[in-house]
Tab-separated table of C-alpha atoms in Angstrom:
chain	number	residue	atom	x	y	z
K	1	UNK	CA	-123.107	93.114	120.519
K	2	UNK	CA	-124.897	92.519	123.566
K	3	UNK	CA	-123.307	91.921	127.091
K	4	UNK	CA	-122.727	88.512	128.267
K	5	UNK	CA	-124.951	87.335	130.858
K	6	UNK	CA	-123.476	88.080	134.119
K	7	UNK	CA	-125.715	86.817	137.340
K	8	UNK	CA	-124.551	87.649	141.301
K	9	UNK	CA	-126.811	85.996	143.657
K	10	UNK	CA	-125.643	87.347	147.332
K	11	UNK	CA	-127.408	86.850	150.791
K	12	UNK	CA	-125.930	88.520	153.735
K	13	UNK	CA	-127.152	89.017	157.050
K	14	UNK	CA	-129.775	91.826	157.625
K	15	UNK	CA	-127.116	94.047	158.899
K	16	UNK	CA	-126.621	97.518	158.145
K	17	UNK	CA	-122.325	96.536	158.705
K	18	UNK	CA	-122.755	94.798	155.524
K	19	UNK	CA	-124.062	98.392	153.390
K	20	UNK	CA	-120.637	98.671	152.653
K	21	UNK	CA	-119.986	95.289	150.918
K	22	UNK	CA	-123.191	95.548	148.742
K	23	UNK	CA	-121.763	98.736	147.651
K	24	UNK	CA	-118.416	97.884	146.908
K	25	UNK	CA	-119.997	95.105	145.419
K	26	UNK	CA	-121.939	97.293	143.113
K	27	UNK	CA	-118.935	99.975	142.485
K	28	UNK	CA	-116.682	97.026	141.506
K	29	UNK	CA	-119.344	95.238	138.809
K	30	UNK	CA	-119.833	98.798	137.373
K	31	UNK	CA	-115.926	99.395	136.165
K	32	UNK	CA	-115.849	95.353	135.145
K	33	UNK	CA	-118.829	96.845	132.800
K	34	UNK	CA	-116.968	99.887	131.650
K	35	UNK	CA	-114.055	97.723	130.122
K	36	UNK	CA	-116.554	96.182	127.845
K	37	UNK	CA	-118.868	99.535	127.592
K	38	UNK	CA	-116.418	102.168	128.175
K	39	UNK	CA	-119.237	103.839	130.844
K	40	UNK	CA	-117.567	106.051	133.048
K	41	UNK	CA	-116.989	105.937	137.032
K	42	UNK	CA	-120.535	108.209	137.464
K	43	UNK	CA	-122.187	104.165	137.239
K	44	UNK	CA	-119.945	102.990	140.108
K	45	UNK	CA	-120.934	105.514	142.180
K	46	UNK	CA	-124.352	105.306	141.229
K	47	UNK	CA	-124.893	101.683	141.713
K	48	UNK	CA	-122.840	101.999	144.878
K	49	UNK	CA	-125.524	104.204	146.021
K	50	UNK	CA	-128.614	102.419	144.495
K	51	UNK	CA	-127.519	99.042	146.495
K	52	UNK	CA	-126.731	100.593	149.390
K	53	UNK	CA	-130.057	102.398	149.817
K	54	UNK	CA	-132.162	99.552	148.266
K	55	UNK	CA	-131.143	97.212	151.012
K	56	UNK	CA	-130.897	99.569	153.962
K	57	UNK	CA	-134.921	100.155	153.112
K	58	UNK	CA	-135.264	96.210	153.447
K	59	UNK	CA	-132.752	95.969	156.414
K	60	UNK	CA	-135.193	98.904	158.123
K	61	UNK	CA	-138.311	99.276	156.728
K	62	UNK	CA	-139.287	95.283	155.892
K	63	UNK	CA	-137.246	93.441	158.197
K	64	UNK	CA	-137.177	95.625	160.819
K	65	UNK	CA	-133.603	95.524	161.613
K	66	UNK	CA	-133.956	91.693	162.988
K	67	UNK	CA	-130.602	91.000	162.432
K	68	UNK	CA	-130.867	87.487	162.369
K	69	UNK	CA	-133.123	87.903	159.015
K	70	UNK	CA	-131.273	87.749	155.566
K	71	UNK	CA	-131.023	90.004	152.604
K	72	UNK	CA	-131.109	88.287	149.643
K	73	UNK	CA	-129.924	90.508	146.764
K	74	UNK	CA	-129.973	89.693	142.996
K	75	UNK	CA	-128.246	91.392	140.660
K	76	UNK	CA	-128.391	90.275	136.405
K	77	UNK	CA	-127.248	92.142	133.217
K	78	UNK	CA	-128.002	90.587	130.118
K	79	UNK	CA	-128.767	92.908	126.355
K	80	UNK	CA	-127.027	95.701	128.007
K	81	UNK	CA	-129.874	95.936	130.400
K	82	UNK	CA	-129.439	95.831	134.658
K	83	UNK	CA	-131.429	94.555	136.771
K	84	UNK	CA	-131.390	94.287	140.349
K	85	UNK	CA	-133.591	92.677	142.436
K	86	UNK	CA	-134.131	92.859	146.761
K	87	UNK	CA	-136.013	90.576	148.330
K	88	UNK	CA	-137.383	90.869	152.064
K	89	UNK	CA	-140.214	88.746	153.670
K	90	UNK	CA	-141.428	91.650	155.831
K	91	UNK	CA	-144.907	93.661	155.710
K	92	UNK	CA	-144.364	95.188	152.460
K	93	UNK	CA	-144.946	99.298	151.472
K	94	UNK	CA	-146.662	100.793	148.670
K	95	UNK	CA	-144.633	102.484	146.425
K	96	UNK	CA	-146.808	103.834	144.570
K	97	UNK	CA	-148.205	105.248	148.010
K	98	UNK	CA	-144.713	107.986	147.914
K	99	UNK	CA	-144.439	110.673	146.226
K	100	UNK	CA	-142.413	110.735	143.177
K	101	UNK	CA	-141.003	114.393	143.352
K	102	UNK	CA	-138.239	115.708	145.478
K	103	UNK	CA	-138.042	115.443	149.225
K	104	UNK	CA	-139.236	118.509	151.261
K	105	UNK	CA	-135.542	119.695	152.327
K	106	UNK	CA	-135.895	119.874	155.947
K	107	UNK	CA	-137.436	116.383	156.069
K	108	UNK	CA	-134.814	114.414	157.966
K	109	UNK	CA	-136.257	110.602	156.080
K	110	UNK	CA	-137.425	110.033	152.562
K	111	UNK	CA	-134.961	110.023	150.315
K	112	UNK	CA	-133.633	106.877	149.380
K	113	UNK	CA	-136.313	105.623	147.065
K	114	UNK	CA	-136.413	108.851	145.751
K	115	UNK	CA	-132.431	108.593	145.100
K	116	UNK	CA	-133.094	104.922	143.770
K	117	UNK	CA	-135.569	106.230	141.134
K	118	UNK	CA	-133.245	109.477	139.884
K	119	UNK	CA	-130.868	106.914	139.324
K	120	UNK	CA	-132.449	104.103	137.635
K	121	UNK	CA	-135.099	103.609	134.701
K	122	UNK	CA	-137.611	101.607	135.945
K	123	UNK	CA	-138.322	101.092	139.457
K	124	UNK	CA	-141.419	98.333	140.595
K	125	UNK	CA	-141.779	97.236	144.321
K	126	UNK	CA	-144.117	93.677	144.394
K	127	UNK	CA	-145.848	92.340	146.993
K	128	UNK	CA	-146.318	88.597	146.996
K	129	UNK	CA	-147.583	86.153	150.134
K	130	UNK	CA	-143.899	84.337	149.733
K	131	UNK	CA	-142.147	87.709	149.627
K	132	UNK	CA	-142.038	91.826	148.426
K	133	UNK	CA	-139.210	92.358	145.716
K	134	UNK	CA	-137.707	95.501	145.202
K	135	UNK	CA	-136.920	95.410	140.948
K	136	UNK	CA	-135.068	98.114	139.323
K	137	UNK	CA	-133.695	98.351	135.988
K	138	UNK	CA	-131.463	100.355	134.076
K	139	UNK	CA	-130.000	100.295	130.094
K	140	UNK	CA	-126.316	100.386	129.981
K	141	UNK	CA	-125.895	102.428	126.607
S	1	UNK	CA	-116.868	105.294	163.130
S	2	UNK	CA	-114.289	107.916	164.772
S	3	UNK	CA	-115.311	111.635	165.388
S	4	UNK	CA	-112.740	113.556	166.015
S	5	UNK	CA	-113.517	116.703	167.873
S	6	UNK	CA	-111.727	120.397	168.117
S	7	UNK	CA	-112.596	123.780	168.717
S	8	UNK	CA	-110.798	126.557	166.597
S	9	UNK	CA	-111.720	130.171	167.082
S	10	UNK	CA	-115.499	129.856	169.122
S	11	UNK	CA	-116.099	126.672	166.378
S	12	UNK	CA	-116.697	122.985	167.114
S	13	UNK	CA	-115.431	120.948	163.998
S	14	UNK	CA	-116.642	117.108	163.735
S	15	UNK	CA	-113.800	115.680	161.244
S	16	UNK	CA	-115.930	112.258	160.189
S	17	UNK	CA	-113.243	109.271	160.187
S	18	UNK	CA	-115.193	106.754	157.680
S	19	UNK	CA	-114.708	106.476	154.015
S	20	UNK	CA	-118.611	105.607	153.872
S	21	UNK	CA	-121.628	108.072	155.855
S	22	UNK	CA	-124.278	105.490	155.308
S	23	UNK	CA	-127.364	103.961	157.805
S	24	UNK	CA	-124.422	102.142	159.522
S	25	UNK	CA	-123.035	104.833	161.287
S	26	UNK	CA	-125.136	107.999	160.446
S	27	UNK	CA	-127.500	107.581	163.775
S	28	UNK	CA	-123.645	108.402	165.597
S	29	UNK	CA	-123.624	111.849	163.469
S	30	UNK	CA	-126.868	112.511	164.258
S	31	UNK	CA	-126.474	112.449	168.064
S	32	UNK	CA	-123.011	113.629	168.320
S	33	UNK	CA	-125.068	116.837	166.456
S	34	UNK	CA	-128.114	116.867	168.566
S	35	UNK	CA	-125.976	116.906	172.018
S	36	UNK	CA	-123.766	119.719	170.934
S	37	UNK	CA	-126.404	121.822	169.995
S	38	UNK	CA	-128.440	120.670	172.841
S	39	UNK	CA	-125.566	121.966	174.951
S	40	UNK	CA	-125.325	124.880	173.989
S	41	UNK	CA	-122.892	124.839	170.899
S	42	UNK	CA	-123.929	127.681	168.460
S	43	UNK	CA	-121.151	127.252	165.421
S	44	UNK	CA	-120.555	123.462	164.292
S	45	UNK	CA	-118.556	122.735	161.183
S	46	UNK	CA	-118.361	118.892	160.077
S	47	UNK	CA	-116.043	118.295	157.999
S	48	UNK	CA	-116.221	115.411	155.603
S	49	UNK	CA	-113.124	115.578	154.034
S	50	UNK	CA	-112.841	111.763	154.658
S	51	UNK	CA	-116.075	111.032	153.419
S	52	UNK	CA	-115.547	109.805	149.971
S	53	UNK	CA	-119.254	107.822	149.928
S	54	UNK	CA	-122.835	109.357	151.587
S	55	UNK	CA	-126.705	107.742	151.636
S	56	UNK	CA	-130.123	108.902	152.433
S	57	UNK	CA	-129.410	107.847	155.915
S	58	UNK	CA	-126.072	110.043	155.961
S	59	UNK	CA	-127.650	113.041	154.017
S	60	UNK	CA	-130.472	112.567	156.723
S	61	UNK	CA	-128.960	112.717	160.237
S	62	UNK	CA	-126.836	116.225	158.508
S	63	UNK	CA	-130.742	117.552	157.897
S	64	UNK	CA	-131.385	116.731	161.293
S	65	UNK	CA	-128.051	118.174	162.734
S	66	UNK	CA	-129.609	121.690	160.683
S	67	UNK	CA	-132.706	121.858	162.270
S	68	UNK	CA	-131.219	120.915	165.721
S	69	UNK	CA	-128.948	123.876	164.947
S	70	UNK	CA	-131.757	126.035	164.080
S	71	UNK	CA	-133.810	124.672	167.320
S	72	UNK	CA	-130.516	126.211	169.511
S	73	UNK	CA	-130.480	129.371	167.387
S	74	UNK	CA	-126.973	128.082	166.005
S	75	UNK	CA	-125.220	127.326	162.722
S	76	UNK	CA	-123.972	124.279	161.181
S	77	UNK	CA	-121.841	124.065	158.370
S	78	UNK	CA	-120.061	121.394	155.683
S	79	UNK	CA	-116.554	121.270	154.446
S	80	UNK	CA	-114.345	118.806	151.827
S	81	UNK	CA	-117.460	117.183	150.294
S	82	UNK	CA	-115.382	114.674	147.711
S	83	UNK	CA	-117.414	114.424	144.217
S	84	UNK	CA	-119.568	111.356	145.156
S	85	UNK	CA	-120.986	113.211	148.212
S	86	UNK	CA	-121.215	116.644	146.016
S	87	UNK	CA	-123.105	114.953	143.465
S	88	UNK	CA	-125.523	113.319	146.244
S	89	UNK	CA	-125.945	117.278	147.456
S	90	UNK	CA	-126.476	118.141	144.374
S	91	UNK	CA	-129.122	115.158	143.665
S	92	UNK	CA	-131.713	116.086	146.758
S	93	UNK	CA	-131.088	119.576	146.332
S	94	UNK	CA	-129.679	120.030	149.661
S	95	UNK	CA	-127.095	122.262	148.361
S	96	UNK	CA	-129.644	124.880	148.544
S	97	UNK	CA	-129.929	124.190	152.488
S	98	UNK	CA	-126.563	123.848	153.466
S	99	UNK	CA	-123.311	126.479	153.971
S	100	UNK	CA	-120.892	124.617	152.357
S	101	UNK	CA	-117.143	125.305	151.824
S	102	UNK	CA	-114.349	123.586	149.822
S	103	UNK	CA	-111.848	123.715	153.009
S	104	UNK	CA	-112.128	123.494	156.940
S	105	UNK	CA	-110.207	127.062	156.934
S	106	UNK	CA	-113.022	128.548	154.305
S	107	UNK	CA	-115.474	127.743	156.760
S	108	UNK	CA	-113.152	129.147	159.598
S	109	UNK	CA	-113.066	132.657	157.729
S	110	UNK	CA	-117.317	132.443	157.109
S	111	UNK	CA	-117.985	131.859	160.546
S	112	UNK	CA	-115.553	134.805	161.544
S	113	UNK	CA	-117.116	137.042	159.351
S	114	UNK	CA	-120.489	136.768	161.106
């Protein structure tokens, strides 16, 4: 049987003092899952991470650290499928523009998409003239 | 975030006092890193045994702490990575980069022994 359909809509301000609520966020959604799923703590952590670095690249890299910007985050699991979304309403990057294998080691940037993708299935960044979204998914079982 | 700051045998440890090493607070690590090597320090530890949570940002300003350590002709190493910040190591590979050791005194005894 398929999960319920669980739906978080959260907006915070485009601070990076607020990483750590969108994580904990994240950590705490993952163990309400593993009651139901019996997943482990390795999806806390991961979508602990995945949040966190998803909306430090929209804090930084689309709204330019303005901090009077918001973040609007949503986050949906439905048929044991994730699916988070990030919004900004900055310029935008290509990501099919980065490169999909590792980081060079010694290069101090560049990781966190790469992180997003190692821990998600899918990963899509669209580019609208209302807004970019950030959409990653990831099956549950 | 707190850094606390000691010297033990010729070696500068950073002891990191946040649960989290994200883009919040990493920019602090990053130039708390680039001034002591800048001035001179040539054996930095940090130690982030209170680090139970790390990002790209995190993992980032430790990369740059290496190469500003490498820019001085010094050495930088890790101790008390928790599992979460292991795994995230682990992940981007930087395990391969980095001297890392289970405990502050570990690190102590490497640094002696060169």
């Amino acid at each position: 049987m398929g999960n319920k359909l669980i739906e978080l809509d959260i907006r915070v301000p485009n601070q990076t003092r607020y990483l750590g609520l969108i994580g904990r966020i994240g950590k705490e959604l993952a163990r309400e899952l593993s009651r139901e799923n019996g997943e482990s703590e390795t999806l806390a952590q991961h979508l602990n991470v995945v949040l966190t670095e998803a909306m430090s690249n929209a804090i930084r890299h689309a709204h330019e650290g303005d901090p009077d910007k918001t973040v609007h985050i949503s986050i949906s699991i439905a048929d044991d499928e994730l699916r988070i979304r990030v919004y900004d309403h900055g310029q935008g990057f290509d990501l099919s523009s980065l490169p999909e294998g590792e980081p060079q080691e010694l290069e101090a940037g560049g990781r966190g998409i790469y992180i997003i993708r190692c821990l998600m299935d899918t990963v899509v960044y669209r580019r609208s003239k209302e807004y970019n979204v950030l959409e990653m998914w990831k099956k549950l079982r | 975030m707190t850094i606390t700051v000691t010297e033990r045998n010729g070696v500068t440890i950073l002891s990191l006092g946040s649960e989290r090493l994200d883009a919040h607070n990493s920019e602090m690590v990053k130039d708390e890193l680039k001034r002591r090597f800048a001035a001179g320090a040539k054996k930095v530890l940090v130690d982030l045994g209170a680090v139970s949570f790390i990002d790209s940002s995190g993992l980032g300003a430790l990369v740059s702490g290496f190469k500003s350590a490498m820019a001085g002709k010094g050495r930088l190493s890790l101790s008390g990575l928790q599992a979460q910040v292991h795994s995230m190591f682990e992940l981007t590979r930087l395990n391969r980069v980095f001297d890392v050791f289970p405990t502050v005194e570990e690190a102590l005894s490497s640094f002696a022994e060169r």
